[in-house]
Coordinates of C-alpha atoms and ligand atoms in Angstrom, one line a residue:
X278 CA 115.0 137.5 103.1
X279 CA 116.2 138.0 99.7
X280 CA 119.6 135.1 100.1
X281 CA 116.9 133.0 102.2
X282 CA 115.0 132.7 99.0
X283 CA 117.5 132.2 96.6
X284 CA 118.6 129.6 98.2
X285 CA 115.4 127.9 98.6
X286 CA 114.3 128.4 94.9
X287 CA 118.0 126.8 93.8
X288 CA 117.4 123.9 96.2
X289 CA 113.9 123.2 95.1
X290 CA 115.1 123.6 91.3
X291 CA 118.3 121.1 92.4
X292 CA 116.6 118.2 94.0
X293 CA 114.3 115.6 92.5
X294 CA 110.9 114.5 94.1
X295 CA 111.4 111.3 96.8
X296 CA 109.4 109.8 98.8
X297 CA 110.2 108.9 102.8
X298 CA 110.1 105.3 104.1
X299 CA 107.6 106.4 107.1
X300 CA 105.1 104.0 107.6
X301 CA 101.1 105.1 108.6
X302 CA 99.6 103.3 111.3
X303 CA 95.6 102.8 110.1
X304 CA 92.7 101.5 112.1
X305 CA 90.5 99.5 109.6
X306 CA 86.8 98.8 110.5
X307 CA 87.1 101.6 113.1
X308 CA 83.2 102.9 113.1
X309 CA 82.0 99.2 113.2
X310 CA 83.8 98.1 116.4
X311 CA 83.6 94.5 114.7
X312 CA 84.1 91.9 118.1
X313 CA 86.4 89.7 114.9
X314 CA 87.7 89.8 111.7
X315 CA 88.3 87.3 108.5
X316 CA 91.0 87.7 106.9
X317 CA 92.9 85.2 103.9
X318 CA 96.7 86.5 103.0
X319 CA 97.2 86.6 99.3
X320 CA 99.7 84.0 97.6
X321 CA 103.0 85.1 98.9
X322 CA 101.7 84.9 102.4
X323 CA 102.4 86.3 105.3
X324 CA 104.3 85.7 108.9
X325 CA 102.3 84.9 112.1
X326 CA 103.4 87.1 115.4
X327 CA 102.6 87.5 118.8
X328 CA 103.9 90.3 119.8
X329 CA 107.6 90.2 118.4
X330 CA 107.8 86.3 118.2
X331 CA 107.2 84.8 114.8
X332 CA 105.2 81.8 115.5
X333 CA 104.7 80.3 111.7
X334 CA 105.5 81.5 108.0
X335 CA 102.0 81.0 106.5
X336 CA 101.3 79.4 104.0
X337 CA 99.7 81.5 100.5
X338 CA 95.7 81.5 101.1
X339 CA 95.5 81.0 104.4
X340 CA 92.2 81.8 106.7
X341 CA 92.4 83.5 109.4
X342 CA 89.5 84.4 112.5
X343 CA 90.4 86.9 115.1
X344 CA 88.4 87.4 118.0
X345 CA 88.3 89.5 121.0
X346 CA 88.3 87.6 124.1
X347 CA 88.4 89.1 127.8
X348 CA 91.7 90.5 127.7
X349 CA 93.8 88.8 124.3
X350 CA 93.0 88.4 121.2
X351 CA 92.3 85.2 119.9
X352 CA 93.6 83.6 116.3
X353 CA 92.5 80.2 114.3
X354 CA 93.8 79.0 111.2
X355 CA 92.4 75.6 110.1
X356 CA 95.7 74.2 111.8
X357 CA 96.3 76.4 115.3
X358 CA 94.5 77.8 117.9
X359 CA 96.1 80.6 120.3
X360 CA 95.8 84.1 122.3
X361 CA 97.6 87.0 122.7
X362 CA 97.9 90.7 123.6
X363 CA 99.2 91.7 120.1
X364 CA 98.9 89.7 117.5
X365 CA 100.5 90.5 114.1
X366 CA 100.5 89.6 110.5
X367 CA 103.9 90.5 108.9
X368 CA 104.4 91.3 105.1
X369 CA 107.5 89.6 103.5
X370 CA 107.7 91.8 100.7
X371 CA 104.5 93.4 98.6
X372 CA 101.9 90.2 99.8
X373 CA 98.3 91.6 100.3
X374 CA 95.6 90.3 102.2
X375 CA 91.7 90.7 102.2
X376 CA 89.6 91.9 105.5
X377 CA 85.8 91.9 106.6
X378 CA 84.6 92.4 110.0
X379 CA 82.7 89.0 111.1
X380 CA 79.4 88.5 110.1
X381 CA 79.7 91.4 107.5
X382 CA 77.2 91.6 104.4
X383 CA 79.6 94.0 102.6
X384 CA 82.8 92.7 100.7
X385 CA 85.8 91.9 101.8
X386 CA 88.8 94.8 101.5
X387 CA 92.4 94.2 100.2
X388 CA 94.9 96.2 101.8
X389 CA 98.9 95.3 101.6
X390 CA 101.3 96.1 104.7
X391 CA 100.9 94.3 107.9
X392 CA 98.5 94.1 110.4
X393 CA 98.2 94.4 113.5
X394 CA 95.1 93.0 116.3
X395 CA 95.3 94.4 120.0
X396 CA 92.5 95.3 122.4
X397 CA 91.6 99.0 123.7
X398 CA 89.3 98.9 126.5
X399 CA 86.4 97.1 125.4
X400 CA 87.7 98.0 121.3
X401 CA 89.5 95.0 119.2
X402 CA 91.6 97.0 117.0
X403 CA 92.8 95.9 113.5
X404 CA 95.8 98.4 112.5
X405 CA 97.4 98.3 108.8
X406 CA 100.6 99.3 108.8
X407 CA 101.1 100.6 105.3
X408 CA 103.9 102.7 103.5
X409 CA 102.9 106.0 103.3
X410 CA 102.7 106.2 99.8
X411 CA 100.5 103.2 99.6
X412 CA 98.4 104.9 101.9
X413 CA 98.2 108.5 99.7
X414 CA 97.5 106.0 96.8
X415 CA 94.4 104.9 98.4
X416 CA 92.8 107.9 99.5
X417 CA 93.4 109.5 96.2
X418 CA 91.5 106.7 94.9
X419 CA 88.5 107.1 97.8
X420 CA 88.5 111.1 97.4
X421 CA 89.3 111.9 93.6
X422 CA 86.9 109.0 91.5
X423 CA 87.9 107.6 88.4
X424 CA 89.2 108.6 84.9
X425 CA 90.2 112.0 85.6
X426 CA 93.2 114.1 84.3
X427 CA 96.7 113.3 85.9
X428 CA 97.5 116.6 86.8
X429 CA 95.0 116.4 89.3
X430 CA 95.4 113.3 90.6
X431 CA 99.1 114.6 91.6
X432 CA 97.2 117.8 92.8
X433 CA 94.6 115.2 95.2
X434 CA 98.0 112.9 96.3
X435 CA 99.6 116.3 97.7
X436 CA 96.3 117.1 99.6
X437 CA 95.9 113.7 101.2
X438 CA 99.9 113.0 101.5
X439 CA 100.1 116.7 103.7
X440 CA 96.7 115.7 105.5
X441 CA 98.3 112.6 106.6
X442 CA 101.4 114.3 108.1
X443 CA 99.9 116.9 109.5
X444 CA 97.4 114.6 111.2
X445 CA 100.1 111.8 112.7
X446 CA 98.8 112.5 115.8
X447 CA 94.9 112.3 115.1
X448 CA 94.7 108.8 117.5
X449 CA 98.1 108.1 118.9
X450 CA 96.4 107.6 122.3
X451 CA 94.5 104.8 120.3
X452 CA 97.9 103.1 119.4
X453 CA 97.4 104.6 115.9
X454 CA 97.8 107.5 113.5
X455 CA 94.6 107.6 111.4
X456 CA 91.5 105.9 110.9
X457 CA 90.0 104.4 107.9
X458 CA 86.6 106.9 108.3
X459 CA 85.3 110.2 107.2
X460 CA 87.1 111.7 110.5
X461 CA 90.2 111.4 108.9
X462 CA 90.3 110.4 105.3
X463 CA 88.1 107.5 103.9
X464 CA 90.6 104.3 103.0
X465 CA 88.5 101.9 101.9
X466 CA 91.1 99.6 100.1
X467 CA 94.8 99.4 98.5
X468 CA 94.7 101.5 95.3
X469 CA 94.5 99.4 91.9
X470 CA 94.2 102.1 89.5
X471 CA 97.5 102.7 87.4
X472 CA 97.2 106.3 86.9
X473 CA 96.5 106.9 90.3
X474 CA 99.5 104.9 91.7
X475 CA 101.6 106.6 89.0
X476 CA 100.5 110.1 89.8
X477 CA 100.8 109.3 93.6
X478 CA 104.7 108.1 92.8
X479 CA 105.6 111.6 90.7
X480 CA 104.5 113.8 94.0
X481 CA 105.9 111.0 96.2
X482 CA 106.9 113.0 99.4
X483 CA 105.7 116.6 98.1
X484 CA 103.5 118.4 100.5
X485 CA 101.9 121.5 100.8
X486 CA 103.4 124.2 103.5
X487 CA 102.9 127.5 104.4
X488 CA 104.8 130.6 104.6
X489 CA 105.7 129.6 108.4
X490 CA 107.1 126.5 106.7
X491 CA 103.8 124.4 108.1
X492 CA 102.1 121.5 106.2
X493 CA 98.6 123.6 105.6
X494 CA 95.5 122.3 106.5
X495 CA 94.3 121.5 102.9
X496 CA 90.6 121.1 103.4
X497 CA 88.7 120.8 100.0
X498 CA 85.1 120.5 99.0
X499 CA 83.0 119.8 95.7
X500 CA 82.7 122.7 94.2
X501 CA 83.0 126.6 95.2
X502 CA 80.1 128.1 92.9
X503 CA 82.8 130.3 91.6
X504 CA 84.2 131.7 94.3
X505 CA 86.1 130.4 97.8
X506 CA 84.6 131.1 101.4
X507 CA 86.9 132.3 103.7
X508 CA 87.5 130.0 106.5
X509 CA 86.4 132.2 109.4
X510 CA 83.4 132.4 108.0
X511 CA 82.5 128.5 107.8
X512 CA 84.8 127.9 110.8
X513 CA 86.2 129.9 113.7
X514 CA 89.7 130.4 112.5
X515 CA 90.8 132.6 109.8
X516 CA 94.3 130.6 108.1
X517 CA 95.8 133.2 105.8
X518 CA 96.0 130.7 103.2
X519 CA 92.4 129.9 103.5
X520 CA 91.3 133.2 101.6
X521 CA 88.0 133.7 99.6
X522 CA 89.7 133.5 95.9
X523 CA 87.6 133.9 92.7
X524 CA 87.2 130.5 90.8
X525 CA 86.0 130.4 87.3
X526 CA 86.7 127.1 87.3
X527 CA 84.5 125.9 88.9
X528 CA 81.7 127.4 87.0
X529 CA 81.6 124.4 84.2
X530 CA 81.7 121.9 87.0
X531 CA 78.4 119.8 87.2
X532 CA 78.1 121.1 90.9
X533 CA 78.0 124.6 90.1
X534 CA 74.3 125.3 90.2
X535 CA 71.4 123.8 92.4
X536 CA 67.9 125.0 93.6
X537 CA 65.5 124.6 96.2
X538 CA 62.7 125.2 97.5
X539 CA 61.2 126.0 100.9
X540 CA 57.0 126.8 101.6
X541 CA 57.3 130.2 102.5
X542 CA 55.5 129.4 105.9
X543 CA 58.8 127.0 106.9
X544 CA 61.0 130.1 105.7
X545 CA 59.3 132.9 107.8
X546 CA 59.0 130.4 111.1
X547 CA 63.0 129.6 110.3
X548 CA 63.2 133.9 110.4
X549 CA 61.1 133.8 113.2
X550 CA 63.1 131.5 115.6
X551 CA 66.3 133.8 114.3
X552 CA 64.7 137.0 115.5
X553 CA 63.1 138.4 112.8
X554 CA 59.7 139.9 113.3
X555 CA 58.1 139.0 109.4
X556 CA 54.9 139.8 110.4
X557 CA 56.1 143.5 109.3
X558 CA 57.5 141.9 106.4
X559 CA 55.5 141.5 102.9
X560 CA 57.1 138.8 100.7
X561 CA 59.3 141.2 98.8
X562 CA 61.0 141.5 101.6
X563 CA 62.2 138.3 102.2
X564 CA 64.0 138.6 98.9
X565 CA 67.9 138.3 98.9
X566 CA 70.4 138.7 95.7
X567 CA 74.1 137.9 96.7
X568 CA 77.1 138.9 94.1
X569 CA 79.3 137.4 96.5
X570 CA 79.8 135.0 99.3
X571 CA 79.0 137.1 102.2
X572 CA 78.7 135.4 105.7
X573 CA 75.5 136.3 106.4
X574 CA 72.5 137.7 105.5
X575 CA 70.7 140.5 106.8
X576 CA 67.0 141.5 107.6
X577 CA 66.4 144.6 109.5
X578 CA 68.7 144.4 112.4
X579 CA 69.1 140.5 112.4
X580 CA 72.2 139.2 110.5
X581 CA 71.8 135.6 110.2
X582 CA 75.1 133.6 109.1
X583 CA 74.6 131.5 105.8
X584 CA 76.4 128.4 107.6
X585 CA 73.0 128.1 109.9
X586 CA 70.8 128.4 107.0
X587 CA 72.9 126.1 105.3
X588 CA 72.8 123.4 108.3
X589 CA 69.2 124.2 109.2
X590 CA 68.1 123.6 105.2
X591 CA 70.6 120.9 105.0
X592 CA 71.5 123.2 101.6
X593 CA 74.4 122.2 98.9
X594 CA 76.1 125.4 100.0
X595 CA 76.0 128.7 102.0
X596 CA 76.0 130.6 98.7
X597 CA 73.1 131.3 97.5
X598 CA 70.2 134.0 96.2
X599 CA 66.7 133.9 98.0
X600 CA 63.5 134.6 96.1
X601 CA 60.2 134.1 96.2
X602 CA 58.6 131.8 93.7
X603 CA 56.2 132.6 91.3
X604 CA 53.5 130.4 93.1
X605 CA 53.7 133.3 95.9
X606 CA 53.9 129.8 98.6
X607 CA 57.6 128.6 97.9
X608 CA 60.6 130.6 98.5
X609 CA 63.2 129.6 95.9
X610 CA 66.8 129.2 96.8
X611 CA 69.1 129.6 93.8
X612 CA 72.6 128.3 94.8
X613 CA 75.8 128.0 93.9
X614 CA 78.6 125.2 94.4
X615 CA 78.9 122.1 97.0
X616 CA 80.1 121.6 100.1
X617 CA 81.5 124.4 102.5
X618 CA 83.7 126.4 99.7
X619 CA 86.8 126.5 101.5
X620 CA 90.2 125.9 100.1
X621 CA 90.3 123.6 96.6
X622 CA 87.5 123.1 94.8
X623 CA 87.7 119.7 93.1
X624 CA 85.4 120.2 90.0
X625 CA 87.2 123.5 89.5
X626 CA 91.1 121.5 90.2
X627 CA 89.8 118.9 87.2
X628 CA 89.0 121.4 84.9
X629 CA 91.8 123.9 85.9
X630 CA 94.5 120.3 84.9
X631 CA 92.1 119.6 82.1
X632 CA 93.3 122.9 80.8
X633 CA 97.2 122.2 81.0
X634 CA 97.9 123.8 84.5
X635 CA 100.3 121.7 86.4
X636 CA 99.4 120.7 90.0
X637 CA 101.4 123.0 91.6
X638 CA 99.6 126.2 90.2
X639 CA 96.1 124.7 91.3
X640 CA 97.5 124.3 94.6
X641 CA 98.9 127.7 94.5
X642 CA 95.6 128.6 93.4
X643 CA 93.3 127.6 96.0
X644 CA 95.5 127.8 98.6
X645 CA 96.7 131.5 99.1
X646 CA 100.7 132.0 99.7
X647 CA 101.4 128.5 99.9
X648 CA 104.1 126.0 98.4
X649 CA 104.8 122.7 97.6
X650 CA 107.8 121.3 98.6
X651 CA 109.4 117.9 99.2
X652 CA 109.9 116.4 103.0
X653 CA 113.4 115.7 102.4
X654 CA 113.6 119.4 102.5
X655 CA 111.4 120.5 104.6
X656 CA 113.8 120.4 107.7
X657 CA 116.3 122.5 105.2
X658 CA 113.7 124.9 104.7
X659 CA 113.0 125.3 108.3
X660 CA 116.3 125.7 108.9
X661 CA 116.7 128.4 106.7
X662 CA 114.0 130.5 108.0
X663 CA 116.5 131.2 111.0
X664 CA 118.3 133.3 107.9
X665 CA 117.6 137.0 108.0
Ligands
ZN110 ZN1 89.9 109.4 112.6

């Protein structure tokens, strides 16, 4: 264990971070099922395919209108008309392009890679075929916000980058690796902050594994209230490196607090439908102080988990304190955090780089017994873990 180690460390001290060339297959539009798309390729232009057949170089600015017919998939410029099964835009070196589904309201999105139009069933897919790191540049953009520290926009790339990867397989029976949605990671457009794309490029290729050499599943929320859940208590499986870990950091976050409040008639029929008999119970009763997350609170014999309240109550979080207000007709809920408090908490990852930590310590933070380490090694490392 000891040599396994050693070597590990002197590797990881040895080798500089790199990115890979692997490219991420992306359905765009993928909630709208959109029956056609617009698109207009940005000055260097693009090449015209059906499936592996170059038909045309085009020309910059040119318009494009795909549609789904029967079977193919139909393209117009202002000069040609044709059909195929696949039809495909390829990139000649860093051009762009901009997408809306037809008819949209909404504006159109700039992505750069190719793309790619093919039919599923009754589904017209449009499919970016982006560099990875483009890709990680993106979502960091779409999850992290603007204007924040570097350190924890390297910290957010390393999150998405090791979601990506470990999530290849999300829709390959689709003909694709991700989509562009809340179900994967939202990627709403090609990244065009600086910082961003410079933090994404100093972690290019790191991800986050765990002591089985895994990439984790690095789930993060808003903010934990000052404390991590566990994940078996929000979710079915306990991950070892999803463990409840104190968080001051998060405490300064603007998330860290919140209230609510329920007429004590909707809170005793919500105790009711649980099991509780409250007609035994005065108002006192109800009360609940929590020090802790805990997964679920108790009343007599009854436990009820947090996570239901939360849902039922659509609540910020599951931690919170109940009282009874001073009107006697409310019950007050007195919370803490946002979002279901497992693994990082993003307020507390800003303030924890605002305050000089590098990314891998917040990682190493929230996520219990884990480390970060390049892909180019990661088949070294896993070979080494055959060293006993
Ligand atoms: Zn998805």
């Amino acid at each position: 264990m000891f040599i396994r180690h050693y070597i590990i460390m002197l590797l990881f001290a040895c080798v500089a971070t790199h990115g890979i060339s692997q490219n991420m297959r992306v359905a765009l539009f993928y909630q709208e099922q959109a029956d056609g798309f617009v698109i207009t390729t940005q000055k260097r232009g693009y090449k015209l395919a059906v499936g592996d057949s170059v038909i045309m170089q085009l020309p910059s600015m040119t318009n494009l209108r795909i549609h789904k017919t029967d079977s193919l998939v139909q393209v117009k410029t202002d000069s040609l008309e044709f059909a195929g099964y696949y039809i495909r835009l390829v990139s000649d070196s860093t051009s762009g392009f901009f997408i809306n589904a037809i008819h949209s309201e909404k504006k159109a999105r700039v992505y750069t890679g190719d793309l790619e139009f093919f039919n599923d069933m009754a589904v017209l897919h449009a499919v970016n075929i982006v560099p990875l790191e483009a890709y990680v540049a993106a979502t960091v953009e779409a999850e992290g916000g603007y204007n924040a520290h570097p350190e924890y926009y390297k910290t957010q790339a390393v999150l998405c980058r090791t979601y990506a990867l470990r999530h290849l397989h999300k829709h390959e029976a689709e003909g694709f690796n991700l989509c562009d949605g809340v179900h994967c990671q939202v990627y709403p457009s090609k990244s065009m902050d600086t910082d961003i794309i410079a933090a994404t490029k100093q972690t290019a290729g790191n991800v986050i594994i765990d002591t089985s050499f895994q990439l984790i599943n690095a789930v993060y929320h808003s903010n934990s209230g000052g404390i991590t859940a566990n994940s078996k208590d929000v979710w079915s499986s306990q991950l070892p490196y999803l463990v409840s870990v104190k968080d001051t950091f998060s405490l300064s976050g603007k998330h860290a607090t919140w209230e609510r409040r329920i007429t004590l008639t909707e809170w005793r029929i919500f105790l009711e439908n649980n099991g509780v008999n409250t007609s035994v119970m005065k108002n006192e009763d109800l009360k609940h102080k929590l020090k802790t997350r805990i997964p679920s609170i108790k009343y007599g014999a009854v436990s009820i988990p947090v996570k239901e309240i939360r849902n039922y109550f659509s609540l910020k979080s599951a931690f919170f304190d109940v009282d009874v207000d001073v009107d006697g007709e409310h019950v007050l809920l007195s919370g803490k955090g946002y979002g279901h408090g497992v693994g990082l908490s993003q307020e507390g990852a800003m303030n924890m780089a605002e305050n000089g930590y590098p990314y891998e310590e917040i990682i190493a933070h929230y996520y219990s017994g884990t480390t970060v380490v390049n892909l180019k090694l990661l088949d070294i490392f896993r070979g080494l873990d055959k060293i006993h």
